Coordinates of C-alpha atoms in Angstrom, one line a residue:
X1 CA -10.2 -15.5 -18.2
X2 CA -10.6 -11.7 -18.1
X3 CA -8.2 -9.9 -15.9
X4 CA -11.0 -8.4 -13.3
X5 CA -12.5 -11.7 -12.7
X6 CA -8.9 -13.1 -12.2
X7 CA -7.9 -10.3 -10.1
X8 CA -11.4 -11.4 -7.7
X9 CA -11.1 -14.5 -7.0
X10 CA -6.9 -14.3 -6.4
X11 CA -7.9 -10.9 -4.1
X12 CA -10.4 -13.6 -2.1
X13 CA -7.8 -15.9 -1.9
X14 CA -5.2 -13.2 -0.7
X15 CA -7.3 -11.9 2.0
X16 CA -6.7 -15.2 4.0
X17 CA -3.2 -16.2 3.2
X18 CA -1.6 -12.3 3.7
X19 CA -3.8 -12.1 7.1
X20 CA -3.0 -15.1 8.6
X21 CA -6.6 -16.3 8.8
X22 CA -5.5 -19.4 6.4
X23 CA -5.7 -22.4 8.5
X24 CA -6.8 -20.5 11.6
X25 CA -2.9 -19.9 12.9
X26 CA -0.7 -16.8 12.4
X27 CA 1.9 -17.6 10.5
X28 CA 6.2 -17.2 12.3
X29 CA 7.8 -14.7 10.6
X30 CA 11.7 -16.2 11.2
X31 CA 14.5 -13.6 11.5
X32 CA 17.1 -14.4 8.8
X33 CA 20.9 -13.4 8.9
X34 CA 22.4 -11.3 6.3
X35 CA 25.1 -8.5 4.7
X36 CA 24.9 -5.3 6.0
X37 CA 22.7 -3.2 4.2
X38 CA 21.4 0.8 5.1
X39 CA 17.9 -0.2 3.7
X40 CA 15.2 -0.6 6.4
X41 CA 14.0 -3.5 7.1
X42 CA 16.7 -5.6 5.4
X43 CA 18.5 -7.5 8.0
X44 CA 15.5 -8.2 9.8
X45 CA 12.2 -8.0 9.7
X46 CA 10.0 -5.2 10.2
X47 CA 6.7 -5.4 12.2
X48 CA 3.4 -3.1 12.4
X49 CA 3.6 -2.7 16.3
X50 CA 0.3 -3.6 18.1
X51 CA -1.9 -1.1 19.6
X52 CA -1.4 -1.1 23.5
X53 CA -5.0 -2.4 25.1
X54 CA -5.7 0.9 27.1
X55 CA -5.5 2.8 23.5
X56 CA -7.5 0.4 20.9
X57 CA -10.1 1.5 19.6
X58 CA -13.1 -1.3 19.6
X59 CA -15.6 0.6 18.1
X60 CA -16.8 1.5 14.5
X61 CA -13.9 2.8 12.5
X62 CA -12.9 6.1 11.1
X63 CA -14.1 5.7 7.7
X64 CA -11.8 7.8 5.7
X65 CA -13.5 11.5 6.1
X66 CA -16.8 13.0 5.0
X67 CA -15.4 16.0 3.3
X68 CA -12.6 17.6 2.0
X69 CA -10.6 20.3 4.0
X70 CA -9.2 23.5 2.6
X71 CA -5.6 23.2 0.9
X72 CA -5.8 20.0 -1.9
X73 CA -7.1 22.7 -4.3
X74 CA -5.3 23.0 -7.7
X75 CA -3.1 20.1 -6.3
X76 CA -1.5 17.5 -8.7
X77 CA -1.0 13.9 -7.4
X78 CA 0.5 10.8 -9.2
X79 CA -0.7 7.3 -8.4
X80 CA 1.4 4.0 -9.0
X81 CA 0.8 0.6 -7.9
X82 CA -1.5 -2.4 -8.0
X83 CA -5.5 -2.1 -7.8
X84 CA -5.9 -0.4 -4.3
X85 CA -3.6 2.3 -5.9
X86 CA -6.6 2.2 -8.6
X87 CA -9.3 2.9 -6.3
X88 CA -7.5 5.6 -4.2
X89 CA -6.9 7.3 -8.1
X90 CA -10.4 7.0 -8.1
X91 CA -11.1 8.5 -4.6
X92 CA -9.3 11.2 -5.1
X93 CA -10.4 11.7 -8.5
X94 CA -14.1 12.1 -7.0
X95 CA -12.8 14.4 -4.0
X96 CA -10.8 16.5 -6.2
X97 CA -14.4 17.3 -8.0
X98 CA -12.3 19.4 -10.5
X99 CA -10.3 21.4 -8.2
X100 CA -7.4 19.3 -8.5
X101 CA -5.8 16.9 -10.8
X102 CA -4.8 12.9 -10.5
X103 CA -2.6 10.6 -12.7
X104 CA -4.0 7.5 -12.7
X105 CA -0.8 5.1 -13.6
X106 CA -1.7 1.8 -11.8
X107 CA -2.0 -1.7 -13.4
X108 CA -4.0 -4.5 -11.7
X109 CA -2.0 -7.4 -10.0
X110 CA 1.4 -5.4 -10.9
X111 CA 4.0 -5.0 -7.5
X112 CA 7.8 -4.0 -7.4
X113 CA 9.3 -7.2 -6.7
X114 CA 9.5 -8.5 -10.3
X115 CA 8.6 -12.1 -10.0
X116 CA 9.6 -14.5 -12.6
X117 CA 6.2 -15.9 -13.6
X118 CA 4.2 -12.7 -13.1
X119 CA 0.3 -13.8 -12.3
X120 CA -2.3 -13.0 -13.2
X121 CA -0.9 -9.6 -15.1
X122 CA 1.9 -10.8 -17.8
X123 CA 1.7 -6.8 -19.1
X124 CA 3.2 -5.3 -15.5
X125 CA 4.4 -2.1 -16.7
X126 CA 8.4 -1.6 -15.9
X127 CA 8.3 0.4 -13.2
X128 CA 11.6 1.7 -13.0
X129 CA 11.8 3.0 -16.4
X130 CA 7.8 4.3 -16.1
X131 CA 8.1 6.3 -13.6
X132 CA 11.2 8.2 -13.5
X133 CA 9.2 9.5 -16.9
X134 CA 5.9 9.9 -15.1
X135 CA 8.4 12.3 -12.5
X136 CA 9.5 14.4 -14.8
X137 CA 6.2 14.7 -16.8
X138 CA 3.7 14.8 -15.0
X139 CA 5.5 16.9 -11.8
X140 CA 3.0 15.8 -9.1
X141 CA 2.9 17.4 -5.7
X142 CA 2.3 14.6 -4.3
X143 CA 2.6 10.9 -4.8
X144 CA 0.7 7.8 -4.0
X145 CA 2.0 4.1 -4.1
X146 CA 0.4 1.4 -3.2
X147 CA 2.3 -2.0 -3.0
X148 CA -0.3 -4.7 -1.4
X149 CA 0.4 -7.2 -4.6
X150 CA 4.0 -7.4 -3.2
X151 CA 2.7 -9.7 -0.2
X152 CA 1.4 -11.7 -2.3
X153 CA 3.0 -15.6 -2.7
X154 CA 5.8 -14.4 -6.0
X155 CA 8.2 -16.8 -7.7
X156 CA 11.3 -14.7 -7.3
X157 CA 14.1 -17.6 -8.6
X158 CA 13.3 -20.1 -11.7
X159 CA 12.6 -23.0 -10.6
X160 CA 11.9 -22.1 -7.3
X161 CA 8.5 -22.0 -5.6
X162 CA 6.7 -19.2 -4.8
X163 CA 7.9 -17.3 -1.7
X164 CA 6.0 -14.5 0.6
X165 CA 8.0 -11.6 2.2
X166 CA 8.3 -14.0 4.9
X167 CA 11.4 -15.2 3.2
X168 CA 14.2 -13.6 3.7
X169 CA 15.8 -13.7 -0.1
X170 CA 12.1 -12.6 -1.1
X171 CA 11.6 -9.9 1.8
X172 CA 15.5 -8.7 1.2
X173 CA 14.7 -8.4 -2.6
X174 CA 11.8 -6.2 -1.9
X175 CA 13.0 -3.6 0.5
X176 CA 15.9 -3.3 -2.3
X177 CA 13.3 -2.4 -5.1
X178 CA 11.3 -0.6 -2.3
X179 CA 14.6 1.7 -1.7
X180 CA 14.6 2.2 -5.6
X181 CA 10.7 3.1 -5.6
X182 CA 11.3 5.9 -3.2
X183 CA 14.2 7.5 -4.9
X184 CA 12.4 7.9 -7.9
X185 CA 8.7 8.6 -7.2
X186 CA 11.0 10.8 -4.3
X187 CA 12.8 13.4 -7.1
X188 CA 12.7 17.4 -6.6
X189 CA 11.7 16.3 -2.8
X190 CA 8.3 15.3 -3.9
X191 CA 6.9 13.4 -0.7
X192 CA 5.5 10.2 -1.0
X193 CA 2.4 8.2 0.8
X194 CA 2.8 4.8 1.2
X195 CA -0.7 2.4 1.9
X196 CA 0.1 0.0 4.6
X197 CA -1.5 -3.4 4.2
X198 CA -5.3 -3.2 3.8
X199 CA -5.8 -7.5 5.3
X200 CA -6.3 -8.4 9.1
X201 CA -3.6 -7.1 11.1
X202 CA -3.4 -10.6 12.8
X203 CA 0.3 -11.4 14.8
X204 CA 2.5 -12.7 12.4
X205 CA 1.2 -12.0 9.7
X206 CA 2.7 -11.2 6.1
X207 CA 0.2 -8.1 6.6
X208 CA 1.8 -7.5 9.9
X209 CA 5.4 -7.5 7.7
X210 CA 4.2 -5.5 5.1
X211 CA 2.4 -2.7 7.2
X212 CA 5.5 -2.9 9.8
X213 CA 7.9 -2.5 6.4
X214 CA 6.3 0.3 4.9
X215 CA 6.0 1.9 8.7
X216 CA 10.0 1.7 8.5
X217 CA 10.5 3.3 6.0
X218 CA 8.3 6.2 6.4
X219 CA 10.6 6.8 10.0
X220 CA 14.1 6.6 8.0
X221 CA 13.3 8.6 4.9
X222 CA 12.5 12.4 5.2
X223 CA 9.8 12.8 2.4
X224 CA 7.8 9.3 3.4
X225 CA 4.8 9.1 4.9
X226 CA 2.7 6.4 6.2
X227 CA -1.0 6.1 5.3
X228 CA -3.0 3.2 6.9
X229 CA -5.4 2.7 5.4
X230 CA -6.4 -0.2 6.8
X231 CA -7.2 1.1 10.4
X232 CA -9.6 3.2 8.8
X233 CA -11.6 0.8 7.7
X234 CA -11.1 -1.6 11.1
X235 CA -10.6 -1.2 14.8
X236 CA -8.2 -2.4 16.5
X237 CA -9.8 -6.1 17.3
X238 CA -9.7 -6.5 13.5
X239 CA -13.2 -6.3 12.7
X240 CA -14.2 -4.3 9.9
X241 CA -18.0 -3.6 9.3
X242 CA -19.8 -4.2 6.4
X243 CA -21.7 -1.1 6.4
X244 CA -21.4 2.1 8.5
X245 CA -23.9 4.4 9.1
X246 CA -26.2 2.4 6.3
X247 CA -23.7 2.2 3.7
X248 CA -21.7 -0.5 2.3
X249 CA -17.8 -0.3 3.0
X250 CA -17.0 -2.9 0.3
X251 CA -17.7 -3.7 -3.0
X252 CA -18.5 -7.5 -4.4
X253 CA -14.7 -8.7 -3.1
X254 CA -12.0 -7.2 -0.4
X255 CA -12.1 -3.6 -2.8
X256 CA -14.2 -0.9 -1.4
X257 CA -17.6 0.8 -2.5
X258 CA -18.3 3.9 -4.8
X259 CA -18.7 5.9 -1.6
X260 CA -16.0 4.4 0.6
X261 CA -13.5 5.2 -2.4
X262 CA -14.6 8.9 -2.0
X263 CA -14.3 9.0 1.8
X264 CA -10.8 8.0 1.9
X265 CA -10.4 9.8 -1.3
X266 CA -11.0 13.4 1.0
X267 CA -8.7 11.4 4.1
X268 CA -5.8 11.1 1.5
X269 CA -6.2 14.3 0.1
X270 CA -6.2 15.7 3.8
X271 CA -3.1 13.9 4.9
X272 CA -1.1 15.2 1.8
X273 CA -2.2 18.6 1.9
X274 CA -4.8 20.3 4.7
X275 CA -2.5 22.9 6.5
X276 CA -3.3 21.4 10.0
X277 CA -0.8 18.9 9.1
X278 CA 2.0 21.0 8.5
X279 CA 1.1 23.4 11.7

C-alpha cells in the first residue's frame, strides 16, 4: 500500500484516538512516579491549560494570516518532522514567494520517540545523526519541528504493546529525545518553533499532553517557542470550520488546503521574524 494512502487513513484514525473523541470519553492521563530528572515534563505530566470562559474565543478562528509582514525577507528556515512539518515547509515555501529560503527535511509518519516496529514509515530518517548535519549545513535562522506522529499509539519495548504518551515509560522516553531535539536543531542559538498538537483540545486528552509538553518546554528553554497551531484553525469550544470566508480549511483528510497551508505559511513566517515581535 503506498505510503500517502497509509498515512490517510492512520491520520483518520489518529484524529479520534489523540483527541479523545474515541469512544465519546476523555481519556485519565495518570501521574506516574519517577527519578529526578531537569527535563520538563518528566516527572509528571504536562497539560495545555484551558482557556478561562470570560477569555474563549467562540467564534470563527484566526486562520493563520492573509499576508506576510515585513522582516522574513532573505530569511533561511529549516523544517524537520512528520507530515504537518511537510505542509508548514510548504506554507512557507509559498509565503516566502522567493524572498526567502526553506529546507524541506521532513518524512511522513517519522517522530522522535524511536519505536521498535516503526508504522507505517520503515525509512524514518535518524534524526539525531540528520540533523546535527542539516545544523551545520544548511545554517537556518530559524527552525521548525513538528512532532504530532509522537502522540501516536508506538511500541517502545519488544514485546510490549503499543503505548501513547499517556504512559509514563513512553511519555518519560519522549521528553528525553525531546531534550535531545532542542539541543541540536538549538546550536549557534538558533531559536526553534515547536507545533503544538493540531487534534481537539478535549480534557485529557493525549493532544492535551502533547500541546501542554511542548508549552513546557517552550517556558524552560531560552530559544523555544510555542506555535499553536491548532487554535488557529479552532476556537476555543473545539470547533473548527470547514470553510472560512468560502474556502476550504482542509484538504481530503485532517491536513489542510493549498490556501490554508499559505495562510499559516505568512503566521509562521510572522512569529519567527516580523519586528513587532521582538519590540
Amino acid at each position: 500500500m503506498p505510503l500517502r494512502r497509509a498515512m490517510k487513513g492512520l491520520s483518520l484514525c489518529l484524529a479520534g484516538g489523540i483527541s479523545g473523541w474515541s469512544g465519546g470519553v476523555p481519556g485519565v492521563v495518570q501521574e506516574f512516579r519517577s527519578p529526578h530528572s531537569d527535563i520538563p515534563c518528566y516527572a509528571a505530566p504536562c497539560f495545555f491549560p484551558e482557556t478561562s470562559r470570560s477569555l474563549r474565543n467562540t467564534g470563527l478562528p484566526p486562520w493563520g494570516s492573509p499576508a506576510l509582514l515585513p522582516g522574513a525577507e532573505g530569511k533561511k528556515v529549516l523544517v524537520v518532522g512528520d507530515s504537518w512539518a511537510r505542509d508548514a515547509a510548504t506554507g512557507i515555501a509559498a509565503a516566502f514567494g522567493g524572498k526567502g529560503k526553506v529546507k524541506d527535511a521532513s518524512a511522513l509518519a517519522c517522530g522522535i520517540r524511536e519505536p521498535i516496529n516503526p508504522m507505517p514509515n520503515k525509512n524514518c530518517p535518524k534524526w539525531n545523526v540528520e540533523w546535527p548535519y542539516l545544523m551545520d549545513r544548511v545554517r537556518p535562522d530559524a527552525v521548525l519541528l513538528s512532532v504530532q506522529w509522537d502522540a501516536a499509539e508506538q511500541q517502545i519495548d519488544r514485546g510490549g504493546k503499543p503505548v501513547t504518551i499517556r504512559d509514563g515509560e513512553a511519555r518519560r522516553r519522549f521528553v528525553t529525545n525531546l531534550d535531545r531535539a532542542v539541543r541540536i536543531l538549538s546550536r549557534r542559538r538558533t531559536p526553534v518553533y515547536v507545533f503544538g498538537s493540531t487534534f481537539a483540545h478535549v480534557p485529557g486528552s493525549v493532544a492535551v499532553l502533547l500541546s501542554g509538553i511542548l508549552l513546557e518546554f517552550s517556558k524552560k528553554y531560552p530559544g523555544v517557542h510555542y506555535l499553536d497551531v491548532y487554535h488557529q484553525l479552532c476556537n476555543d469550544l473545539n470547533k473548527c470550520p470547514q470553510k472560512i470566508s468560502g474556502v476550504s480549511v482542509y484538504g481530503t483528510d485532517v491536513h489542510t488546503s493549498k490556501q490554508t497551508k499559505v495562510r499559516l505559511g505568512n503566521w509562521i513566517l510572522n512569529s519567527m521574524f516580523h519586528r513587532r515581535r521582538h519590540a
